[in-house]
Coordinates of C-alpha atoms in Angstrom, one line a residue:
X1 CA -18.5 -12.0 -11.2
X2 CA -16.5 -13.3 -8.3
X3 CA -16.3 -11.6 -4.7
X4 CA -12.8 -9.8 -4.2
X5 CA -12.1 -10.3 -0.2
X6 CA -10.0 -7.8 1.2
X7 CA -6.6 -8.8 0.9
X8 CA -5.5 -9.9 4.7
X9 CA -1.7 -9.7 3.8
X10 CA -0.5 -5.6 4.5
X11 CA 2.8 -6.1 2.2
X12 CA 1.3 -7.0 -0.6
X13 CA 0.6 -4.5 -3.7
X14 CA -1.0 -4.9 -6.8
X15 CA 0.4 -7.4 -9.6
X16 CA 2.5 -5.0 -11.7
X17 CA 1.1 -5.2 -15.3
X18 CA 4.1 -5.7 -17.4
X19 CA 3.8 -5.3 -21.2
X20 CA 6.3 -6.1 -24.4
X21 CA 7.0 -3.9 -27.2
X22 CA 10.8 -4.4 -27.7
X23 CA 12.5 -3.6 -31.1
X24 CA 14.2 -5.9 -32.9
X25 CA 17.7 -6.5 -30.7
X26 CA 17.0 -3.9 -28.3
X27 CA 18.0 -5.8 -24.6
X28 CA 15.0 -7.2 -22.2
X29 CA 15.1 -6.6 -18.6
X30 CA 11.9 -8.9 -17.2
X31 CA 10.8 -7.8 -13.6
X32 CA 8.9 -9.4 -10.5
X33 CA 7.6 -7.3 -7.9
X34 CA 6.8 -8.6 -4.4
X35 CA 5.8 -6.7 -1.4
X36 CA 4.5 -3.5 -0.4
X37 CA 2.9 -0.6 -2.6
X38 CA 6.1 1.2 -1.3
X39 CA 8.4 -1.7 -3.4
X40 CA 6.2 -1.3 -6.6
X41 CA 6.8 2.3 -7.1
X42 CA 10.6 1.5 -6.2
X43 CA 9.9 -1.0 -9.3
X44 CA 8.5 1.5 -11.4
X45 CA 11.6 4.0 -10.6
X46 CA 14.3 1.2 -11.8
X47 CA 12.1 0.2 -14.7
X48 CA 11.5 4.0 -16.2
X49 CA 15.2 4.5 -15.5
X50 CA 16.0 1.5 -17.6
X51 CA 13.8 2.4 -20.3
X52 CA 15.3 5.2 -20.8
X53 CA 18.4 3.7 -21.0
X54 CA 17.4 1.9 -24.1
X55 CA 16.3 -1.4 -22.0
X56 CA 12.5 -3.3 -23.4
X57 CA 10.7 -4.3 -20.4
X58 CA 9.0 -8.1 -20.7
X59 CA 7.1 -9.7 -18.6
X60 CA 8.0 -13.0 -20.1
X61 CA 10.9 -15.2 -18.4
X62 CA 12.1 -16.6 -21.6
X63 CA 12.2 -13.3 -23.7
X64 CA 14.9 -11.4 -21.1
X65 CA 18.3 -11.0 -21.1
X66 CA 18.0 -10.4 -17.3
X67 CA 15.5 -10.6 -14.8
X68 CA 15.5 -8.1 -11.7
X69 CA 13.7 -9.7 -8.7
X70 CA 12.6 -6.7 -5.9
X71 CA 12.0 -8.9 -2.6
X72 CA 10.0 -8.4 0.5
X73 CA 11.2 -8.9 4.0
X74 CA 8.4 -7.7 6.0
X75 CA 7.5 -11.2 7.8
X76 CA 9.2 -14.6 7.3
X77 CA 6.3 -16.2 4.8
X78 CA 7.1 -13.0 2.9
X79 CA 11.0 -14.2 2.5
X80 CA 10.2 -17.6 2.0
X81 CA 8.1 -16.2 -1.5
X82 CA 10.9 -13.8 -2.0
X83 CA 13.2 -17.1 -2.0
X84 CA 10.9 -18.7 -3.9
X85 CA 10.5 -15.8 -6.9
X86 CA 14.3 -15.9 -7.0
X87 CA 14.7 -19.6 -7.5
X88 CA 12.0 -19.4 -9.9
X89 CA 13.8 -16.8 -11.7
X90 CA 16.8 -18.4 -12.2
X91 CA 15.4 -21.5 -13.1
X92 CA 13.5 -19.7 -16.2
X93 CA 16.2 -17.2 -17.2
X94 CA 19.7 -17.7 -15.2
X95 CA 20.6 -14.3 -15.0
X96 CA 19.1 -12.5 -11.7
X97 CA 19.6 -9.4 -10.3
X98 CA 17.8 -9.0 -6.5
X99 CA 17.0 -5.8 -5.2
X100 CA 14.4 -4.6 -2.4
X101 CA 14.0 -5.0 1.3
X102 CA 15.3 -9.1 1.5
X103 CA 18.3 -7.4 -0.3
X104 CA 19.3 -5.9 2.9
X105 CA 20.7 -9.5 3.8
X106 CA 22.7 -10.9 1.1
X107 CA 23.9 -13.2 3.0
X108 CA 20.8 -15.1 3.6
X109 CA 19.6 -14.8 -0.4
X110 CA 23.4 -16.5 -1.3
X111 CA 23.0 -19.0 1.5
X112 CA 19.9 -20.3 -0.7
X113 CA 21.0 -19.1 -4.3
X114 CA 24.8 -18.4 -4.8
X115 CA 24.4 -17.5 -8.4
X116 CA 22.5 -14.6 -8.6
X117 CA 24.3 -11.7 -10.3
X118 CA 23.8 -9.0 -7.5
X119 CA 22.1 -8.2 -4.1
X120 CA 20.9 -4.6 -3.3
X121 CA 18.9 -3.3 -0.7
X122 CA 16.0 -0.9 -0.8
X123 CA 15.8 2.3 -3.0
X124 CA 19.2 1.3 -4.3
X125 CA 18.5 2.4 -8.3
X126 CA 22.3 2.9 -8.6
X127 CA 23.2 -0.1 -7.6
X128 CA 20.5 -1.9 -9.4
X129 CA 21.2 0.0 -12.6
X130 CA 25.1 -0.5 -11.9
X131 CA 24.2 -4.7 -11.7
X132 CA 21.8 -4.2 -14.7
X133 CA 24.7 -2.8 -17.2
X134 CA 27.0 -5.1 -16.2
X135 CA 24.4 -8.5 -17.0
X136 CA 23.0 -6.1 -20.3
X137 CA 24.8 -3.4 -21.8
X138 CA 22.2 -0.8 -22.4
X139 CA 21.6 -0.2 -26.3
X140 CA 19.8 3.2 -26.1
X141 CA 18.0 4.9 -29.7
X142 CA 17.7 8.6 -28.7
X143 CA 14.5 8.4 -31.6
X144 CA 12.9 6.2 -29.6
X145 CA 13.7 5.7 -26.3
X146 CA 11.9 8.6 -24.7
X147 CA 10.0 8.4 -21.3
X148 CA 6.5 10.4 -21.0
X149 CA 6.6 12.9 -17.9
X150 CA 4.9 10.6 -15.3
X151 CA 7.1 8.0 -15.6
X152 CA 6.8 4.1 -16.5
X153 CA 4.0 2.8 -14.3
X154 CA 3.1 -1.0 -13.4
X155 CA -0.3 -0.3 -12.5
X156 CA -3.6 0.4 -14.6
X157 CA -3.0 4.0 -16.4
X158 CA -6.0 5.5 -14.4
X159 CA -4.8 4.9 -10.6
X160 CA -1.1 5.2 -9.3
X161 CA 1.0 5.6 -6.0
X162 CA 3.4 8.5 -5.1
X163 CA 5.2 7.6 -2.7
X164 CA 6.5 10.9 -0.4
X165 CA 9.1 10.1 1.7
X166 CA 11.1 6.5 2.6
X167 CA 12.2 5.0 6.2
X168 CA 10.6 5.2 9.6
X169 CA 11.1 7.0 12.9
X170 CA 8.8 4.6 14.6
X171 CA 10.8 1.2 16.5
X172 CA 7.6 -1.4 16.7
X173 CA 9.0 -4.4 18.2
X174 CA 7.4 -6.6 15.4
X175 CA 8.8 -4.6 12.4
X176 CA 12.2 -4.8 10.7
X177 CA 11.5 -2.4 8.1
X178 CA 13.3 0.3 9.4
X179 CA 16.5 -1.4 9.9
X180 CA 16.2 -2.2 5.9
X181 CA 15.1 1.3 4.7
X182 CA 16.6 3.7 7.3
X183 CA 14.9 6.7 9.3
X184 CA 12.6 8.7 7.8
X185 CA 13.5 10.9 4.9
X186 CA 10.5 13.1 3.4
X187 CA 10.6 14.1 -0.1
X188 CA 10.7 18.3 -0.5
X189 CA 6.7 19.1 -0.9
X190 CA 7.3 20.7 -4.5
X191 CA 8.5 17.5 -6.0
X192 CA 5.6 15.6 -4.7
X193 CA 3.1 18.0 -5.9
X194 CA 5.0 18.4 -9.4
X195 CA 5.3 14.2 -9.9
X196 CA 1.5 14.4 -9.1
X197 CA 0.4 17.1 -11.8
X198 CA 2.2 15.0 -14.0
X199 CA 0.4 12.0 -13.0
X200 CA -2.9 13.9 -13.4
X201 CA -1.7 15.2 -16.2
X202 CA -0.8 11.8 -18.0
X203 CA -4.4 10.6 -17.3
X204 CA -4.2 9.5 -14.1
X205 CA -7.4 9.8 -11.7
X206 CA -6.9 8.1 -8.7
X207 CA -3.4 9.4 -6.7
X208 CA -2.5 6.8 -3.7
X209 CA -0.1 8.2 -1.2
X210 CA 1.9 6.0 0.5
X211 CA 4.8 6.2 2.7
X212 CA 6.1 3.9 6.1
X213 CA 4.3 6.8 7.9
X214 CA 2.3 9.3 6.0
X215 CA 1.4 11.4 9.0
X216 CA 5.4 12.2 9.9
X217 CA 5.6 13.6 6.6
X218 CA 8.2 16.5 6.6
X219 CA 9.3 16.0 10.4
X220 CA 12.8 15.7 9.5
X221 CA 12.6 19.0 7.5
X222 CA 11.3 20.7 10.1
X223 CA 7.8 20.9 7.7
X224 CA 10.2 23.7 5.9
X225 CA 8.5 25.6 3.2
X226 CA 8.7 25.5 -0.8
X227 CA 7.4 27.5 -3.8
X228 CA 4.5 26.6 -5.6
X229 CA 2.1 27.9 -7.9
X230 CA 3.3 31.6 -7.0
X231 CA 2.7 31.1 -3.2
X232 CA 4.6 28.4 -0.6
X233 CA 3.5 25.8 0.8
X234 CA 5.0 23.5 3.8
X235 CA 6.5 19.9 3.7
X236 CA 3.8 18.7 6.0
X237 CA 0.8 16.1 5.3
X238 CA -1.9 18.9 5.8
X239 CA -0.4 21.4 3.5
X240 CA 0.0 18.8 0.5
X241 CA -3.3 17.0 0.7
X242 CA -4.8 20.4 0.2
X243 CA -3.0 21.5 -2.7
X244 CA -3.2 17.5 -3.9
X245 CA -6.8 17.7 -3.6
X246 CA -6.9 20.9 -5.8
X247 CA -5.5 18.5 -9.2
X248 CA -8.8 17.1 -10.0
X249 CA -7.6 13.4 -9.4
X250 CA -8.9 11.2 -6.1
X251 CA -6.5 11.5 -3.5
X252 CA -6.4 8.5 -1.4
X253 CA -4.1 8.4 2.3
X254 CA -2.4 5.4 3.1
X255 CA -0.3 4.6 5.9
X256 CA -1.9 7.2 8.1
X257 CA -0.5 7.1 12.3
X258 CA -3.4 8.9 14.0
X259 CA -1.3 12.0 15.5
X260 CA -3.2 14.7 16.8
X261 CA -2.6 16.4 13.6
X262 CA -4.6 14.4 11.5
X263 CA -7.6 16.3 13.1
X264 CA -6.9 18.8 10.9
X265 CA -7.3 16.5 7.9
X266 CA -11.2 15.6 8.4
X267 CA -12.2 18.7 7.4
X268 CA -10.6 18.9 4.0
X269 CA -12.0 15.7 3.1
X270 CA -14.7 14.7 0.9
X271 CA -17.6 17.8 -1.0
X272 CA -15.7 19.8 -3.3
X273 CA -11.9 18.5 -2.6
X274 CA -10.6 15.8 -4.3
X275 CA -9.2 14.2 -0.8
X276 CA -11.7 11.3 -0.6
X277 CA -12.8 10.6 3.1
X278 CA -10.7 7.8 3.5
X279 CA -8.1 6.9 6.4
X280 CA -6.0 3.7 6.2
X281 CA -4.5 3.8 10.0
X282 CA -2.6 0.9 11.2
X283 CA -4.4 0.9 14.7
X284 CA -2.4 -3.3 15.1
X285 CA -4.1 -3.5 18.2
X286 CA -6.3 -1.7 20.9
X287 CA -5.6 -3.4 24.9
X288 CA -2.9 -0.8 26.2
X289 CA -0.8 -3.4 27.5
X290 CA -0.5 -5.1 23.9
X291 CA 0.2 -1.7 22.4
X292 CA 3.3 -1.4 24.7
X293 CA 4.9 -4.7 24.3
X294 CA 4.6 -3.2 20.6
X295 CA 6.2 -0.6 21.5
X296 CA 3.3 1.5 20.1
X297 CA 1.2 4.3 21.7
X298 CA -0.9 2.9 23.9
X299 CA -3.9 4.6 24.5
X300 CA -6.7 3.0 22.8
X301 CA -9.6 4.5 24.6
X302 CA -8.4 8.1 23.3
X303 CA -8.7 6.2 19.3
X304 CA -12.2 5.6 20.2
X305 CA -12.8 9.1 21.2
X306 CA -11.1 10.5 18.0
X307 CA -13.0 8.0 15.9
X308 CA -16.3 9.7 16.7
X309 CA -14.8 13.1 16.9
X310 CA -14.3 12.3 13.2
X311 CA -17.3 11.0 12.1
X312 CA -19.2 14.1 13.5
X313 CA -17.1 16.0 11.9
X314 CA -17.3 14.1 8.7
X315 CA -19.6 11.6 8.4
X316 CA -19.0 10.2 5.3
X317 CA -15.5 9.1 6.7
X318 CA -14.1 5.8 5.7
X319 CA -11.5 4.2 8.1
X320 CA -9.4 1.0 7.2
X321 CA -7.2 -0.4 9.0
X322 CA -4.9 -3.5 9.7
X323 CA -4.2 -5.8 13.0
X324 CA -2.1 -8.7 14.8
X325 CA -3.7 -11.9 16.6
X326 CA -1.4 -13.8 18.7
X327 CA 1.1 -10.9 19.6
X328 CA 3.6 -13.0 21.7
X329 CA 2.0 -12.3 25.5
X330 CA -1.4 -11.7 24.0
X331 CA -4.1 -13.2 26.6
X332 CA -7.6 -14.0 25.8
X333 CA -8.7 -10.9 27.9
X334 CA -6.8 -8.7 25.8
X335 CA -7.7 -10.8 22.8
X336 CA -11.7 -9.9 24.2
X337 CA -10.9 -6.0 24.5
X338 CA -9.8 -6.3 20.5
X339 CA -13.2 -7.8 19.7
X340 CA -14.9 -5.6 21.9
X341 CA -13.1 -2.3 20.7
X342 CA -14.3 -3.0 17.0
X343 CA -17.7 -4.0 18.0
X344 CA -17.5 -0.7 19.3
X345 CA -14.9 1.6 16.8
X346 CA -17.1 -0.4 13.6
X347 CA -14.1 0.1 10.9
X348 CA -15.3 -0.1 7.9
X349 CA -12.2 -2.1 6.2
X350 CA -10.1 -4.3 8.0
X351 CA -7.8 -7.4 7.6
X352 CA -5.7 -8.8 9.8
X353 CA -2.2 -11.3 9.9
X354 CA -1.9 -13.7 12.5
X355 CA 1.8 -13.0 14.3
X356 CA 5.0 -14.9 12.8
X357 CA 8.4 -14.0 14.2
X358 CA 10.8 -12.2 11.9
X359 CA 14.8 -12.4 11.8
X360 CA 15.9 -9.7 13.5
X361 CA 12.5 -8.0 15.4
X362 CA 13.1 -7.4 18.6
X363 CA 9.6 -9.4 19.6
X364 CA 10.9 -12.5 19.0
X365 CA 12.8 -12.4 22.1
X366 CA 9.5 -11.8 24.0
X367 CA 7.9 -14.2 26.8
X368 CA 4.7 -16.4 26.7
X369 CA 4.7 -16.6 22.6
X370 CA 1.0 -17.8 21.4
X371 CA 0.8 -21.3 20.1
X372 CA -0.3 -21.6 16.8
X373 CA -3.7 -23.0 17.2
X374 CA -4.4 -20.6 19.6
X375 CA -3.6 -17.7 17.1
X376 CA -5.6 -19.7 14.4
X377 CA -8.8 -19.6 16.2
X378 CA -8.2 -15.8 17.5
X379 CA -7.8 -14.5 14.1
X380 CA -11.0 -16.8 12.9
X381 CA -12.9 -15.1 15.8
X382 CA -11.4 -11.4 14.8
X383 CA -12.5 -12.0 11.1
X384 CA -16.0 -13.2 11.7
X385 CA -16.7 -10.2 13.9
X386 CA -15.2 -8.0 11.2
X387 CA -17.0 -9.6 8.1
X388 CA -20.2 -9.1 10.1
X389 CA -19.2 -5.3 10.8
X390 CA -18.4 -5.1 6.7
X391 CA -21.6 -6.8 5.4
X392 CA -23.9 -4.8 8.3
X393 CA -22.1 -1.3 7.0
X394 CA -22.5 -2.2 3.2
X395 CA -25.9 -3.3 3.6
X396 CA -26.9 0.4 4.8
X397 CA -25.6 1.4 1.0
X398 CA -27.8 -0.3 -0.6
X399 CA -30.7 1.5 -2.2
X400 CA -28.0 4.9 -2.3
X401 CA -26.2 6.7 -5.1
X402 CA -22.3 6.3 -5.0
X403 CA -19.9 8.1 -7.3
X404 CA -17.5 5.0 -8.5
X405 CA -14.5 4.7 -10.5
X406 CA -14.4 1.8 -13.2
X407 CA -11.2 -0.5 -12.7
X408 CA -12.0 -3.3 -15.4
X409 CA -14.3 -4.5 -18.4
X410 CA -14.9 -7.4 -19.7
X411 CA -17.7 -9.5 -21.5
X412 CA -19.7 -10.1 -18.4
X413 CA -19.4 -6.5 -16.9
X414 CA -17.4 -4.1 -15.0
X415 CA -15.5 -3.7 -11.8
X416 CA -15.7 -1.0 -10.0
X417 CA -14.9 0.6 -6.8
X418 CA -16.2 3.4 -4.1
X419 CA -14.3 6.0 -2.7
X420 CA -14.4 3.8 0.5
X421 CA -12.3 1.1 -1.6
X422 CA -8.6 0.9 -2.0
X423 CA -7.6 -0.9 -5.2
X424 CA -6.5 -4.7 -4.2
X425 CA -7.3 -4.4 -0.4
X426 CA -10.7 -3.3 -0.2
X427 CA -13.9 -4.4 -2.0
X428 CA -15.5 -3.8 -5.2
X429 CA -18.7 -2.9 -6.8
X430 CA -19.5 -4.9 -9.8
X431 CA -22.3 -3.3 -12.4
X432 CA -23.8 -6.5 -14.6
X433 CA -26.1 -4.7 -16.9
X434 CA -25.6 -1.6 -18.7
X435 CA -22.0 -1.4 -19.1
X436 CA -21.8 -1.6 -22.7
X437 CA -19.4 2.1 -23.0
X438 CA -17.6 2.4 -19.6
X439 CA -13.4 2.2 -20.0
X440 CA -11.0 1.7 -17.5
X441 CA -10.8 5.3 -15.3
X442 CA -14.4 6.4 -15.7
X443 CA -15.9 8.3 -12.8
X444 CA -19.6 7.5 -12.7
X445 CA -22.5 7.7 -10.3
X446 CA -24.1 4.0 -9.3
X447 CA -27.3 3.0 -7.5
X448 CA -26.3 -0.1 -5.1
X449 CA -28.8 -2.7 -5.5
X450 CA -27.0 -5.8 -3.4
X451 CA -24.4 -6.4 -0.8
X452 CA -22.3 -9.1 0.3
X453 CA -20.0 -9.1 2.9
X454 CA -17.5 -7.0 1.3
X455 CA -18.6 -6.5 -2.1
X456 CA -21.3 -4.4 -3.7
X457 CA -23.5 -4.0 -6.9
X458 CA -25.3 -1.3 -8.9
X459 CA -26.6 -0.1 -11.7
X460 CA -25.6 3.1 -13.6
X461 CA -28.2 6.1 -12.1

């Protein structure tokens, strides 16, 4: 089996699995989804809408009656794909409907293709629906075309993302994303918790939580409260990892700002919760003067101090996180205090994008921009210190007993992953012997034998 590098790209989700089971004339609406976890579960909104509408759902170009393209905007190579999926699209089929954060600038899709049939922004379902009916009258069978609780997913049946609130508060210099999806809007703390029973409750066994910011959760509610299970409980990220933890599923925190409030979080992690001690932190950078020309908080040496707070509160903590090389200003001093800061911080997942400008960030307008072979090298020195961090923390695994959670079979064995391992971004343990039995979504403990840089493998204990 083949190493699985952590994905270095931070918009970029999982391939949606798409299936085919239409009835003879029923319409075919074929979907590609690009970008962000936060774009695939927009996907999987529009798609369980549709199908149950009456609408198949076909991965298969030729087989469609339309094809609904959701885009990605977050960095210009990510519009240039988006560009690229959309000519693709219309080359195959003809009939495309775009939707999704690129969406947000119609103009710029038309300037390249002129014949799609519609252009919607982000969390647009109306719209999208709306442009959908219009290309493909729906042909519902109220017999058949029922949806189960949870939903139509595009991921494996055992793991999913919930997605809790949309927009951000936050004004990054190198991000456009909230001027595509607005300020932040948090989704009342009931209706999270009831779409995650019924996740749970469909099979599901891994629960992702993602948002733009997970740790503002229920600031523009003023963290008001809401029934649940006879009792209330707040609209704040504290208050529904614990009752999320309480399902029996692994609960896993993306997209987590390190507010002072997360303290509170450590705790609850990990032993008998189902919260797995796992923190995926967009840190970007660590030299104070880099962090401000981001327009981020700046105080780097306080991260370090709440880093090891953490750990002795919870050792078994599991921190991920992403950065930028070649920031436009960035100096090879401040470049030196990033290397030094993880030699000393030791994350135990990170990838990292070298900086592109993006239409409409405000850092483009920013002096003393890095030349590109200048950011090549940076990020080539960044990743060599932070492969050697990765193989030096799995090695201390092996010879230990990990609880995993299978992700595939096939003839040659079965991959697997830790509760320190995201699916798609992180690594994966691979168990080559003795697999004969497991399915997708079995929990199981594993002895680690071997490490690699990233990747681990074990047999069944």
């Amino acid at each position: 089996m083949t190493q699985n590098p952590p994905s270095l790209r931070p918009d970029l989700a999982p391939a949606p699995r798409i299936g085919d089971d239409a009835r003879p004339g029923q319409p075919r609406i074929g979907m590609v989804s690009l970008g962000c976890p936060k774009a695939l579960v927009d996907s999987e909104r529009i798609l369980t809408r549709l199908r149950a509408e009456g609408y198949a759902i076909t991965g298969d170009y030729a087989g469609a009656d339309s094809v609904i393209v959701n885009t990605c905007g977050f960095l210009d190579s990510a519009k240039a794909e988006s560009l690229d999926a959309i000519g693709e699209a219309l080359r195959e089929n003809g009939k495309v409907i775009v939707t999704g954060c690129l969406g947000a600038e119609e103009d710029y899709i038309r300037g390249t293709h002129p014949s799609v049939l519609a252009v919607t922004g982000p969390h647009q379902y109306e719209q999208v629906l709306d442009a959908v009916h219009a290309a493909v009258p729906p042909s519902p069978d109220p017999f058949i075309d029922l949806m189960p609780p949870a939903g139509l997913k595009l991921t494996p049946r055992h793991f999913a993302y919930l997605k809790i609130s949309e927009g951000c508060n936050h004004k990054c210099r190198f991000c456009i994303i909230p001027d595509m999806r607005g300020r932040l809007v948090s989704r009342p703390a009931h209706a999270v918790l009831r779409e995650a029973e019924k996740l749970v409750e469909s099979g599901v066994k891994e629960i992702l939580v993602i948002s733009q910011d997970t740790s503002a959760y229920g600031v523009d509610r003023k963290h008001d409260l809401h029934p649940w299970k006879g009792g209330e409980v707040r609209t704040h990220m504290t208050d529904l990892a614990r009752e999320m933890g309480k399902l029996g599923a692994w609960v896993r925190l993306h997209y987590v700002y390190p507010y002072p409030h997360v303290d509170a979080l450590i705790p609850q992690m990990g032993g008998d919760s189902g919260v797995l001690p796992y923190l995926d932190i967009p840190f970007q950078h660590s030299h104070p003067d880099v962090l401000k020309r981001m327009a981020r908080p700046a105080a780097s040496s306080k991260t370090l101090e709440r880093i090891a707070a953490w750990r002795s509160i919870n050792p078994e903590i599991v921190l991920r996180s992403t950065f930028i090389v070649g920031y436009p200003g960035e100096t090879e001093a401040e470049f030196q205090h990033l290397l030094d800061w993880m030699e000393e911080a030791r994350l135990d997942r990170v990838g990292a994008f070298k900086y592109e400008n993006v239409a409409g960030a405000r850092s483009n307008a920013l002096p003393d921009h890095v030349p590109e072979d200048v950011k090549e090298e940076r990020y080539a020195r960044f990743m060599e210190v932070a492969q050697r961090i990765s193989a030096e923390k799995l090695a201390a695994k092996v010879g230990t007993t990990l609880d995993v959670i299978v992700d595939e079979v096939d003839g040659e064995g079965a991959v697997c992953r830790t509760k320190a391992d995201a699916p798609e971004i992180d690594g994966n343990l691979f168990i080559d012997e003795g697999f004969e039995g497991l399915a997708p979504g079995d929990i199981l403990p594993v002895t680690v034998d071997e490490a690699s840089e990233y990747d681990l493998w074990g047999t069944r204990a």
